[in-house]
PDB file of C-alpha atoms in Angstrom:
ATOM      1  CA  MET A 558       5.167  -5.987  17.777  1.00 36.00           C
ATOM      2  CA  ALA A 559       1.762  -6.461  19.354  1.00 39.00           C
ATOM      3  CA  ALA A 560      -1.387  -5.778  17.407  1.00 42.00           C
ATOM      4  CA  ARG A 561      -5.073  -6.515  17.600  1.00 43.00           C
ATOM      5  CA  LEU A 562      -6.958  -7.110  14.356  1.00 44.00           C
ATOM      6  CA  ILE A 563     -10.676  -7.305  13.737  1.00 45.00           C
ATOM      7  CA  THR A 564     -12.200  -8.383  10.442  1.00 44.00           C
ATOM      8  CA  LYS A 565     -15.807  -7.603   9.560  1.00 48.00           C
ATOM      9  CA  SER A 566     -17.661  -7.753   6.288  1.00 52.00           C
ATOM     10  CA  GLY A 567     -16.335  -4.997   4.059  1.00 73.00           C
ATOM     11  CA  ARG A 568     -13.881  -3.708   6.659  1.00 83.00           C
ATOM     12  CA  VAL A 569     -10.402  -4.537   7.943  1.00 87.00           C
ATOM     13  CA  THR A 570      -9.337  -3.033  11.271  1.00 86.00           C
ATOM     14  CA  ALA A 571      -5.824  -3.208  12.721  1.00 87.00           C
ATOM     15  CA  TYR A 572      -4.540  -1.856  16.042  1.00 89.00           C
ATOM     16  CA  LEU A 573      -0.825  -1.123  15.911  1.00 90.00           C
ATOM     17  CA  PRO A 574       1.791   0.514  18.128  1.00 91.00           C
ATOM     18  CA  ASN A 575       2.457   3.500  15.853  1.00 92.00           C
ATOM     19  CA  LEU A 576       2.583   4.863  12.306  1.00 92.00           C
ATOM     20  CA  ASN A 577       5.889   3.148  11.582  1.00 92.00           C
ATOM     21  CA  ALA A 578       4.197  -0.204  12.090  1.00 89.00           C
ATOM     22  CA  ALA A 579       1.552   0.673   9.496  1.00 89.00           C
ATOM     23  CA  VAL A 580       4.182   1.810   6.990  1.00 90.00           C
ATOM     24  CA  ASN A 581       6.292  -1.293   7.626  1.00 88.00           C
ATOM     25  CA  HIS A 582       3.287  -3.482   6.809  1.00 83.00           C
ATOM     26  CA  PHE A 583       3.112  -2.093   3.275  1.00 85.00           C
ATOM     27  CA  ARG A 584       6.881  -1.961   2.850  1.00 83.00           C
ATOM     28  CA  THR A 585       7.393  -5.503   4.122  1.00 77.00           C
ATOM     29  CA  PHE A 586       4.816  -6.924   1.773  1.00 68.00           C
ATOM     30  CA  SER A 587       6.197  -4.962  -1.167  1.00 65.00           C
ATOM     31  CA  THR A 588       9.816  -5.936  -0.407  1.00 54.00           C
ATOM     32  CA  HIS A 589       8.928  -9.598   0.065  1.00 52.00           C
ATOM     33  CA  TYR A 590       6.984  -9.683  -3.194  1.00 48.00           C
ATOM     34  CA  LEU A 591       9.624  -7.944  -5.303  1.00 45.00           C
ATOM     35  CA  LYS A 592      12.443  -9.989  -3.805  1.00 37.00           C
ATOM     36  CA  ASP A 593      10.854 -13.290  -4.768  1.00 39.00           C
ATOM     37  CA  GLN A 594       9.352 -12.305  -8.103  1.00 42.00           C
ATOM     38  CA  HIS A 595      11.163 -10.636 -11.001  1.00 35.00           C
ATOM     39  CA  ILE A 596       7.922 -10.096 -12.911  1.00 35.00           C
ATOM     40  CA  THR A 597       5.375  -7.713 -11.391  1.00 39.00           C
ATOM     41  CA  LEU A 598       1.805  -7.573 -12.599  1.00 39.00           C
ATOM     42  CA  CYS A 599      -0.186  -4.367 -12.784  1.00 41.00           C
ATOM     43  CA  SER A 600      -3.080  -2.837 -14.667  1.00 41.00           C
ATOM     44  CA  ASP A 601      -4.418   0.655 -15.247  1.00 44.00           C
ATOM     45  CA  GLU A 602      -7.400   2.305 -16.868  1.00 45.00           C
ATOM     46  CA  SER A 603      -5.739   2.486 -20.289  1.00 47.00           C
ATOM     47  CA  SER A 604      -4.996  -1.234 -20.335  1.00 46.00           C
ATOM     48  CA  ASN A 605      -8.697  -2.231 -20.261  1.00 48.00           C
ATOM     49  CA  GLY A 606      -7.968  -4.648 -17.450  1.00 45.00           C
ATOM     50  CA  ASN A 607      -5.169  -6.381 -19.316  1.00 45.00           C
ATOM     51  CA  ILE A 608      -2.143  -7.436 -17.321  1.00 40.00           C
ATOM     52  CA  LYS A 609       1.144  -5.694 -18.011  1.00 42.00           C
ATOM     53  CA  TYR A 610       4.437  -7.376 -17.352  1.00 37.00           C
ATOM     54  CA  ASP A 611       7.283  -5.314 -15.935  1.00 42.00           C
ATOM     55  CA  ILE A 612      10.401  -7.368 -16.518  1.00 39.00           C
ATOM     56  CA  SER A 613      13.363  -7.050 -14.180  1.00 42.00           C
ATOM     57  CA  PRO A 614      16.083  -4.787 -15.666  1.00 42.00           C
ATOM     58  CA  GLU A 615      18.577  -7.541 -14.905  1.00 43.00           C
ATOM     59  CA  LEU A 616      17.013  -9.606 -17.671  1.00 42.00           C
ATOM     60  CA  GLY A 617      16.878  -9.128 -21.430  1.00 40.00           C
ATOM     61  CA  PRO A 618      18.898  -6.784 -23.672  1.00 39.00           C
ATOM     62  CA  PHE A 619      19.311  -4.143 -20.978  1.00 39.00           C
ATOM     63  CA  GLY A 620      21.074  -6.492 -18.585  1.00 42.00           C
ATOM     64  CA  PRO A 621      24.805  -6.401 -17.801  1.00 46.00           C
ATOM     65  CA  LEU A 622      26.946  -6.699 -20.908  1.00 49.00           C
ATOM     66  CA  ASP A 623      29.448  -9.481 -21.437  1.00 53.00           C
ATOM     67  CA  LYS A 624      32.850  -7.769 -21.354  1.00 52.00           C
ATOM     68  CA  ARG A 625      34.008  -9.998 -24.219  1.00 54.00           C
ATOM     69  CA  PHE A 626      31.408  -8.361 -26.510  1.00 53.00           C
ATOM     70  CA  PRO A 627      31.442  -4.623 -25.717  1.00 54.00           C
ATOM     71  CA  LEU A 628      30.284  -3.226 -29.107  1.00 57.00           C
ATOM     72  CA  PRO A 629      26.657  -2.669 -30.196  1.00 53.00           C
ATOM     73  CA  GLY A 630      25.088  -5.947 -31.175  1.00 54.00           C
ATOM     74  CA  HIS A 631      27.380  -7.685 -28.670  1.00 53.00           C
ATOM     75  CA  VAL A 632      30.202  -7.743 -31.228  1.00 55.00           C
ATOM     76  CA  GLY A 633      33.616  -8.566 -29.860  1.00 56.00           C
ATOM     77  CA  LEU A 634      37.157  -7.462 -30.708  1.00 54.00           C
ATOM     78  CA  LYS A 635      40.157  -9.550 -31.489  1.00 53.00           C
ATOM     79  CA  ASN A 636      42.022  -9.001 -28.300  1.00 51.00           C
ATOM     80  CA  ASN A 637      44.692 -11.312 -26.967  1.00 51.00           C
ATOM     81  CA  SER A 638      44.134  -9.892 -23.499  1.00 48.00           C
ATOM     82  CA  VAL A 639      40.756 -11.552 -23.436  1.00 45.00           C
ATOM     83  CA  LYS A 640      41.321 -15.234 -22.952  1.00 49.00           C
ATOM     84  CA  THR A 641      38.728 -17.916 -22.955  1.00 46.00           C
ATOM     85  CA  THR A 642      39.049 -21.470 -21.838  1.00 49.00           C
ATOM     86  CA  MET A 643      37.143 -24.252 -23.486  1.00 50.00           C
ATOM     87  CA  VAL A 644      35.947 -26.850 -21.070  1.00 49.00           C
ATOM     88  CA  THR A 645      34.703 -30.134 -22.369  1.00 52.00           C
ATOM     89  CA  GLN A 646      31.950 -31.681 -20.339  1.00 52.00           C
ATOM     90  CA  PRO A 647      30.341 -35.047 -20.784  1.00 55.00           C
ATOM     91  CA  VAL A 648      26.990 -35.036 -22.568  1.00 51.00           C
ATOM     92  CA  LEU A 649      24.218 -35.954 -20.176  1.00 53.00           C
ATOM     93  CA  TYR A 650      21.005 -37.594 -21.247  1.00 52.00           C
ATOM     94  CA  ARG A 651      17.918 -35.498 -20.565  1.00 55.00           C
ATOM     95  CA  GLU A 652      14.333 -36.617 -20.649  1.00 59.00           C
ATOM     96  CA  PRO A 653      12.186 -34.918 -23.312  1.00 64.00           C
ATOM     97  CA  VAL A 654      10.391 -31.828 -22.022  1.00 58.00           C
ATOM     98  CA  ASN A 655       6.632 -32.143 -21.616  1.00 64.00           C
ATOM     99  CA  ILE A 656       5.332 -28.755 -22.817  1.00 62.00           C
ATOM    100  CA  ASP A 657       2.030 -28.915 -20.909  1.00 61.00           C
ATOM    101  CA  GLU A 658       3.804 -29.822 -17.681  1.00 61.00           C
ATOM    102  CA  PHE A 659       6.401 -27.094 -18.221  1.00 56.00           C
ATOM    103  CA  LEU A 660       3.750 -24.405 -18.769  1.00 58.00           C
ATOM    104  CA  THR A 661       1.811 -25.556 -15.715  1.00 59.00           C
ATOM    105  CA  LYS A 662       4.858 -25.410 -13.447  1.00 55.00           C
ATOM    106  CA  ASN A 663       5.825 -22.000 -14.781  1.00 54.00           C
ATOM    107  CA  ASN A 664       2.361 -20.476 -14.765  1.00 60.00           C
ATOM    108  CA  LEU A 665       2.708 -16.813 -13.742  1.00 57.00           C
ATOM    109  CA  GLU A 666      -0.658 -16.651 -12.041  1.00 55.00           C
ATOM    110  CA  LYS A 667       0.147 -19.693  -9.942  1.00 57.00           C
ATOM    111  CA  ARG A 668       3.540 -18.233  -9.053  1.00 57.00           C
ATOM    112  CA  GLN A 669       1.922 -14.934  -8.068  1.00 54.00           C
ATOM    113  CA  GLN A 670      -0.534 -16.694  -5.760  1.00 56.00           C
ATOM    114  CA  GLU A 671       2.295 -18.591  -4.097  1.00 56.00           C
ATOM    115  CA  VAL A 672       4.231 -15.364  -3.464  1.00 50.00           C
ATOM    116  CA  PHE A 673       1.119 -13.648  -2.090  1.00 48.00           C
ATOM    117  CA  GLN A 674       0.547 -16.542   0.286  1.00 52.00           C
ATOM    118  CA  GLN A 675       4.151 -16.470   1.486  1.00 51.00           C
ATOM    119  CA  ALA A 676       3.999 -12.703   2.010  1.00 47.00           C
ATOM    120  CA  GLN A 677       0.733 -12.961   3.919  1.00 46.00           C
ATOM    121  CA  GLU A 678       2.294 -15.496   6.287  1.00 45.00           C
ATOM    122  CA  VAL A 679       5.162 -13.067   6.940  1.00 42.00           C
ATOM    123  CA  ILE A 680       2.759 -10.204   7.649  1.00 42.00           C
ATOM    124  CA  GLU A 681       0.527 -12.313   9.896  1.00 42.00           C
ATOM    125  CA  ASP A 682       3.528 -13.367  11.957  1.00 40.00           C
ATOM    126  CA  GLN A 683       4.254  -9.683  12.605  1.00 40.00           C
ATOM    127  CA  PHE A 684       0.754  -8.320  13.079  1.00 39.00           C
ATOM    128  CA  LEU A 685      -1.272 -11.042  14.791  1.00 38.00           C
ATOM    129  CA  GLY A 686      -1.085 -11.132  18.552  1.00 37.00           C
ATOM    130  CA  GLU A 687      -2.760 -10.260  21.824  1.00 39.00           C
ATOM    131  CA  PRO A 688      -4.009  -6.695  22.456  1.00 37.00           C
ATOM    132  CA  SER A 689      -1.396  -4.466  23.999  1.00 68.00           C
ATOM    133  CA  PRO A 690      -1.701  -1.245  26.020  1.00 76.00           C
ATOM    134  CA  GLY A 691       0.969   0.107  23.674  1.00 84.00           C
ATOM    135  CA  ASP A 692      -1.339   0.047  20.646  1.00 90.00           C
ATOM    136  CA  ASN A 693      -1.738   3.749  19.897  1.00 92.00           C
ATOM    137  CA  LEU A 694      -2.888   3.586  16.291  1.00 93.00           C
ATOM    138  CA  GLU A 695      -6.046   2.318  14.612  1.00 92.00           C
ATOM    139  CA  CYS A 696      -6.026   1.591  10.885  1.00 91.00           C
ATOM    140  CA  ILE A 697      -9.385   0.899   9.214  1.00 91.00           C
ATOM    141  CA  ALA A 698      -9.685  -0.014   5.540  1.00 93.00           C
ATOM    142  CA  GLN A 699     -13.147  -0.213   4.016  1.00 93.00           C
ATOM    143  CA  GLN A 700     -14.944  -0.092   0.705  1.00 91.00           C
ATOM    144  CA  CYS A 701     -16.102   3.436  -0.045  1.00 89.00           C
ATOM    145  CA  PRO A 702     -19.916   3.572  -0.315  1.00 85.00           C
ATOM    146  CA  ASP A 703     -21.296   4.844  -3.630  1.00 86.00           C
ATOM    147  CA  ARG A 704     -22.910   7.788  -1.845  1.00 86.00           C
ATOM    148  CA  LEU A 705     -19.564   8.861  -0.408  1.00 89.00           C
ATOM    149  CA  LYS A 706     -17.928   8.402  -3.812  1.00 92.00           C
ATOM    150  CA  ARG A 707     -20.142  11.203  -5.123  1.00 90.00           C
ATOM    151  CA  ASP A 708     -19.265  13.355  -2.116  1.00 91.00           C
ATOM    152  CA  VAL A 709     -15.489  13.028  -2.603  1.00 94.00           C
ATOM    153  CA  GLN A 710     -15.486  13.248  -6.406  1.00 94.00           C
ATOM    154  CA  ASP A 711     -14.635  16.968  -6.252  1.00 94.00           C
ATOM    155  CA  LEU A 712     -11.488  16.149  -4.275  1.00 96.00           C
ATOM    156  CA  PHE A 713     -10.120  14.105  -7.181  1.00 95.00           C
ATOM    157  CA  PRO A 714     -11.439  15.773 -10.370  1.00 93.00           C
ATOM    158  CA  GLU A 715      -8.982  13.859 -12.572  1.00 92.00           C
ATOM    159  CA  ARG A 716     -10.535  10.529 -11.484  1.00 93.00           C
ATOM    160  CA  ASP A 717     -13.912   9.102 -12.490  1.00 92.00           C
ATOM    161  CA  LEU A 718     -14.792   7.490  -9.189  1.00 92.00           C
ATOM    162  CA  LYS A 719     -18.049   6.080 -10.535  1.00 87.00           C
ATOM    163  CA  LYS A 720     -16.148   3.699 -12.779  1.00 86.00           C
ATOM    164  CA  THR A 721     -13.453   2.560 -10.372  1.00 89.00           C
ATOM    165  CA  ASN A 722     -13.036   0.776  -7.091  1.00 91.00           C
ATOM    166  CA  LEU A 723     -12.402   3.088  -4.148  1.00 95.00           C
ATOM    167  CA  THR A 724     -10.987   1.945  -0.814  1.00 95.00           C
ATOM    168  CA  VAL A 725     -10.668   4.332   2.131  1.00 96.00           C
ATOM    169  CA  ILE A 726      -7.956   3.805   4.751  1.00 95.00           C
ATOM    170  CA  VAL A 727      -8.597   5.849   7.904  1.00 95.00           C
ATOM    171  CA  ILE A 728      -5.682   6.176  10.322  1.00 95.00           C
ATOM    172  CA  SER A 729      -6.347   7.348  13.887  1.00 94.00           C
ATOM    173  CA  GLN A 730      -3.517   8.143  16.274  1.00 95.00           C
ATOM    174  CA  LYS A 731      -4.097   8.235  20.015  1.00 95.00           C
ATOM    175  CA  THR A 732      -2.914  11.553  21.426  1.00 96.00           C
ATOM    176  CA  THR A 733      -1.483  12.525  24.775  1.00 96.00           C
ATOM    177  CA  ASN A 734      -3.427  15.771  24.918  1.00 97.00           C
ATOM    178  CA  ASP A 735      -7.136  16.429  24.544  1.00 96.00           C
ATOM    179  CA  MET A 736      -7.609  17.784  21.028  1.00 95.00           C
ATOM    180  CA  SER A 737     -10.822  19.611  22.008  1.00 93.00           C
ATOM    181  CA  GLY A 738      -8.868  22.316  23.796  1.00 90.00           C
ATOM    182  CA  TRP A 739      -5.967  24.586  22.896  1.00 90.00           C
ATOM    183  CA  SER A 740      -2.613  24.985  24.568  1.00 94.00           C
ATOM    184  CA  GLU A 741       0.990  25.159  23.492  1.00 96.00           C
ATOM    185  CA  GLU A 742       1.312  21.442  24.279  1.00 96.00           C
ATOM    186  CA  VAL A 743      -1.714  20.600  22.099  1.00 96.00           C
ATOM    187  CA  GLU A 744      -0.424  22.739  19.236  1.00 96.00           C
ATOM    188  CA  GLU A 745       3.024  21.173  19.404  1.00 97.00           C
ATOM    189  CA  GLU A 746       1.610  17.646  19.451  1.00 97.00           C
ATOM    190  CA  ARG A 747      -0.675  18.409  16.493  1.00 96.00           C
ATOM    191  CA  GLU A 748       2.244  19.740  14.449  1.00 97.00           C
ATOM    192  CA  ASN A 749       4.302  16.640  15.200  1.00 97.00           C
ATOM    193  CA  LEU A 750       1.428  14.290  14.371  1.00 97.00           C
ATOM    194  CA  LEU A 751       0.736  16.176  11.134  1.00 97.00           C
ATOM    195  CA  ALA A 752       4.340  15.827   9.981  1.00 97.00           C
ATOM    196  CA  GLU A 753       4.413  12.137  10.917  1.00 96.00           C
ATOM    197  CA  PHE A 754       1.124  11.401   9.175  1.00 97.00           C
ATOM    198  CA  ASN A 755       2.029  13.198   5.939  1.00 97.00           C
ATOM    199  CA  GLU A 756       5.352  11.373   5.760  1.00 97.00           C
ATOM    200  CA  ALA A 757       3.847   7.967   6.515  1.00 96.00           C
ATOM    201  CA  ALA A 758       0.879   8.464   4.167  1.00 97.00           C
ATOM    202  CA  THR A 759       3.255   9.478   1.371  1.00 97.00           C
ATOM    203  CA  ASP A 760       5.245   6.259   1.878  1.00 95.00           C
ATOM    204  CA  ILE A 761       2.097   4.121   1.839  1.00 95.00           C
ATOM    205  CA  CYS A 762       0.789   5.824  -1.316  1.00 96.00           C
ATOM    206  CA  ASN A 763       4.148   5.372  -3.038  1.00 94.00           C
ATOM    207  CA  VAL A 764       4.101   1.628  -2.301  1.00 92.00           C
ATOM    208  CA  LEU A 765       0.567   1.329  -3.689  1.00 92.00           C
ATOM    209  CA  MET A 766       1.456   3.339  -6.805  1.00 93.00           C
ATOM    210  CA  GLU A 767       4.562   1.249  -7.400  1.00 91.00           C
ATOM    211  CA  ALA A 768       2.247  -1.773  -7.395  1.00 88.00           C
ATOM    212  CA  GLY A 769       0.235  -0.177 -10.213  1.00 91.00           C
ATOM    213  CA  TYR A 770      -2.575   1.443  -8.218  1.00 93.00           C
ATOM    214  CA  TRP A 771      -3.674   5.038  -7.788  1.00 95.00           C
ATOM    215  CA  ALA A 772      -3.443   6.446  -4.252  1.00 96.00           C
ATOM    216  CA  ASP A 773      -3.648   9.825  -2.546  1.00 97.00           C
ATOM    217  CA  PHE A 774      -4.376  11.177   0.917  1.00 97.00           C
ATOM    218  CA  ILE A 775      -5.917  14.222   2.522  1.00 97.00           C
ATOM    219  CA  ASP A 776      -3.546  16.684   4.151  1.00 97.00           C
ATOM    220  CA  PRO A 777      -5.154  17.337   7.571  1.00 95.00           C
ATOM    221  CA  SER A 778      -3.727  20.860   7.685  1.00 94.00           C
ATOM    222  CA  CYS A 779      -5.674  22.086   4.640  1.00 94.00           C
ATOM    223  CA  GLY A 780      -8.187  19.329   3.878  1.00 95.00           C
ATOM    224  CA  LYS A 781      -6.958  18.914   0.296  1.00 96.00           C
ATOM    225  CA  PRO A 782      -5.333  16.015  -1.581  1.00 96.00           C
ATOM    226  CA  PHE A 783      -1.601  15.970  -0.894  1.00 96.00           C
ATOM    227  CA  LEU A 784      -0.354  14.358  -4.119  1.00 95.00           C
ATOM    228  CA  GLY A 785      -3.041  15.237  -6.656  1.00 92.00           C
ATOM    229  CA  PRO A 786      -3.674  18.460  -8.601  1.00 90.00           C
ATOM    230  CA  HIS A 787      -4.979  21.567  -6.865  1.00 87.00           C
ATOM    231  CA  THR A 788      -8.689  21.689  -6.171  1.00 89.00           C
ATOM    232  CA  ASN A 789     -10.972  24.033  -4.273  1.00 92.00           C
ATOM    233  CA  ALA A 790     -12.747  21.089  -2.617  1.00 95.00           C
ATOM    234  CA  THR A 791     -11.735  20.256   0.957  1.00 95.00           C
ATOM    235  CA  MET A 792     -12.274  17.548   3.564  1.00 95.00           C
ATOM    236  CA  PHE A 793     -11.165  18.873   6.946  1.00 92.00           C
ATOM    237  CA  GLU A 794     -10.765  16.629   9.978  1.00 88.00           C
ATOM    238  CA  THR A 795     -14.194  17.659  11.339  1.00 91.00           C
ATOM    239  CA  ASP A 796     -15.966  17.127   8.008  1.00 93.00           C
ATOM    240  CA  GLU A 797     -19.403  15.494   8.290  1.00 92.00           C
ATOM    241  CA  ARG A 798     -18.228  12.755   5.918  1.00 92.00           C
ATOM    242  CA  TYR A 799     -16.162  11.298   8.756  1.00 93.00           C
ATOM    243  CA  ARG A 800     -19.430  10.112  10.318  1.00 92.00           C
ATOM    244  CA  THR A 801     -19.506   7.523   7.538  1.00 88.00           C
ATOM    245  CA  PHE A 802     -16.336   6.032   9.027  1.00 88.00           C
ATOM    246  CA  GLY A 803     -17.832   5.678  12.504  1.00 88.00           C
ATOM    247  CA  PHE A 804     -16.732   8.962  14.099  1.00 93.00           C
ATOM    248  CA  GLU A 805     -18.828  11.441  16.035  1.00 94.00           C
ATOM    249  CA  ILE A 806     -18.425  15.197  15.710  1.00 94.00           C
ATOM    250  CA  ASP A 807     -18.816  17.315  18.819  1.00 93.00           C
ATOM    251  CA  ASP A 808     -19.914  20.896  18.314  1.00 91.00           C
ATOM    252  CA  LEU A 809     -18.302  22.916  21.126  1.00 87.00           C
ATOM    253  CA  GLY A 810     -19.808  26.215  19.998  1.00 84.00           C
ATOM    254  CA  CYS A 811     -16.534  27.924  19.135  1.00 84.00           C
ATOM    255  CA  CYS A 812     -15.273  24.925  17.173  1.00 87.00           C
ATOM    256  CA  LYS A 813     -15.894  21.295  16.299  1.00 92.00           C
ATOM    257  CA  VAL A 814     -13.852  18.257  17.267  1.00 94.00           C
ATOM    258  CA  LEU A 815     -13.785  14.674  16.037  1.00 94.00           C
ATOM    259  CA  ARG A 816     -14.615  12.022  18.629  1.00 95.00           C
ATOM    260  CA  HIS A 817     -13.091   8.549  18.283  1.00 94.00           C
ATOM    261  CA  ARG A 818     -15.197   5.651  19.552  1.00 90.00           C
ATOM    262  CA  LEU A 819     -12.340   4.410  21.788  1.00 90.00           C
ATOM    263  CA  TRP A 820     -10.157   7.416  22.499  1.00 94.00           C
ATOM    264  CA  GLY A 821     -12.732  10.186  22.425  1.00 94.00           C
ATOM    265  CA  THR A 822     -11.161  13.564  21.669  1.00 96.00           C
ATOM    266  CA  HIS A 823      -7.692  12.191  22.374  1.00 95.00           C
ATOM    267  CA  SER A 824      -7.192  11.297  18.710  1.00 95.00           C
ATOM    268  CA  TYR A 825      -5.700  12.653  15.491  1.00 96.00           C
ATOM    269  CA  VAL A 826      -7.244  11.369  12.259  1.00 96.00           C
ATOM    270  CA  GLY A 827      -6.198  11.226   8.602  1.00 96.00           C
ATOM    271  CA  CYS A 828      -7.379   9.243   5.604  1.00 96.00           C
ATOM    272  CA  LEU A 829      -6.074   7.792   2.348  1.00 97.00           C
ATOM    273  CA  PHE A 830      -7.921   6.865  -0.843  1.00 97.00           C
ATOM    274  CA  THR A 831      -6.841   4.176  -3.319  1.00 96.00           C
ATOM    275  CA  ASP A 832      -8.318   2.051  -6.088  1.00 95.00           C
ATOM    276  CA  ALA A 833      -6.563  -1.020  -4.682  1.00 92.00           C
ATOM    277  CA  PRO A 834      -9.375  -3.434  -3.757  1.00 91.00           C
ATOM    278  CA  LEU A 835     -10.041  -4.380  -0.168  1.00 89.00           C
ATOM    279  CA  ASP A 836      -9.112  -8.003  -0.894  1.00 85.00           C
ATOM    280  CA  HIS A 837      -5.699  -7.079  -2.335  1.00 83.00           C
ATOM    281  CA  PRO A 838      -2.912  -8.692  -0.253  1.00 79.00           C
ATOM    282  CA  PHE A 839      -1.518  -5.263   0.681  1.00 78.00           C
ATOM    283  CA  ILE A 840      -4.696  -4.762   2.715  1.00 83.00           C
ATOM    284  CA  SER A 841      -6.178  -8.217   3.258  1.00 76.00           C
ATOM    285  CA  ALA A 842      -2.885  -9.484   4.742  1.00 72.00           C
ATOM    286  CA  MET A 843      -3.845  -7.540   7.858  1.00 66.00           C
ATOM    287  CA  LYS A 844      -6.935  -9.698   8.382  1.00 50.00           C
ATOM    288  CA  ALA A 845      -7.104 -11.857  11.456  1.00 40.00           C
ATOM    289  CA  LYS A 846      -7.389 -15.593  11.024  1.00 32.00           C
ATOM    290  CA  ASN A 847     -10.882 -16.925  11.549  1.00 28.00           C
TER     291      ASN A 847
END
């Protein structure tokens, strides 16, 4: 998988082959993290910033029961069919446990950092490389300016965007046809790209929400949030707010069209919003090495 990544202050830009590559980035990081760590850390508005611990269901009282003790309270039955064998093992001498050393080695924060570092190395191996002519997707993540926060507040009335971090992820797909015109080929390509974007954006939002963050995206077909509650506010693909993300808007008289800085009007654009910070490993793992 070839990809070109550019990192600037307050922005992470990745060039990828297609939408599947973007989705796989989030899935790979999530899978790697969960596989190596049974305890996930998350926080929400109601927790006042406190960390919550989500313990693996394989641990604790809800884990698999011992068949020898099937009753509530792990009480067993006198059953000759259940046989146990006592094995006598020699007693081994163990050094006394140093509590401070034990707590240091088993520090959750330290363990989390180690897992993040390992996951970032996996992602970098997949996403760092030379530019390729096959890169047909641009993914830009950036901190949402306070001015734009006020402009998009109506899209998410259940959120108080003034009091939360807001990261915008803009995904641009290079198109075969010129999106400034209309034809059956253009309409068919737009419908396909819409379906692909909505499916991929849903997967990305689900991964972010499973990690304890809020996430939603704008449905390009109607300009409204796809996952959130109904609202009359809209943000269509030719909305002036896209200028904030570096796009130009061409007024053709009969209609408007978004112009990408690299692909011109051969592009199809969608965006996601999340309160996951820009420096969270889900996003920062895409950064190029300095």
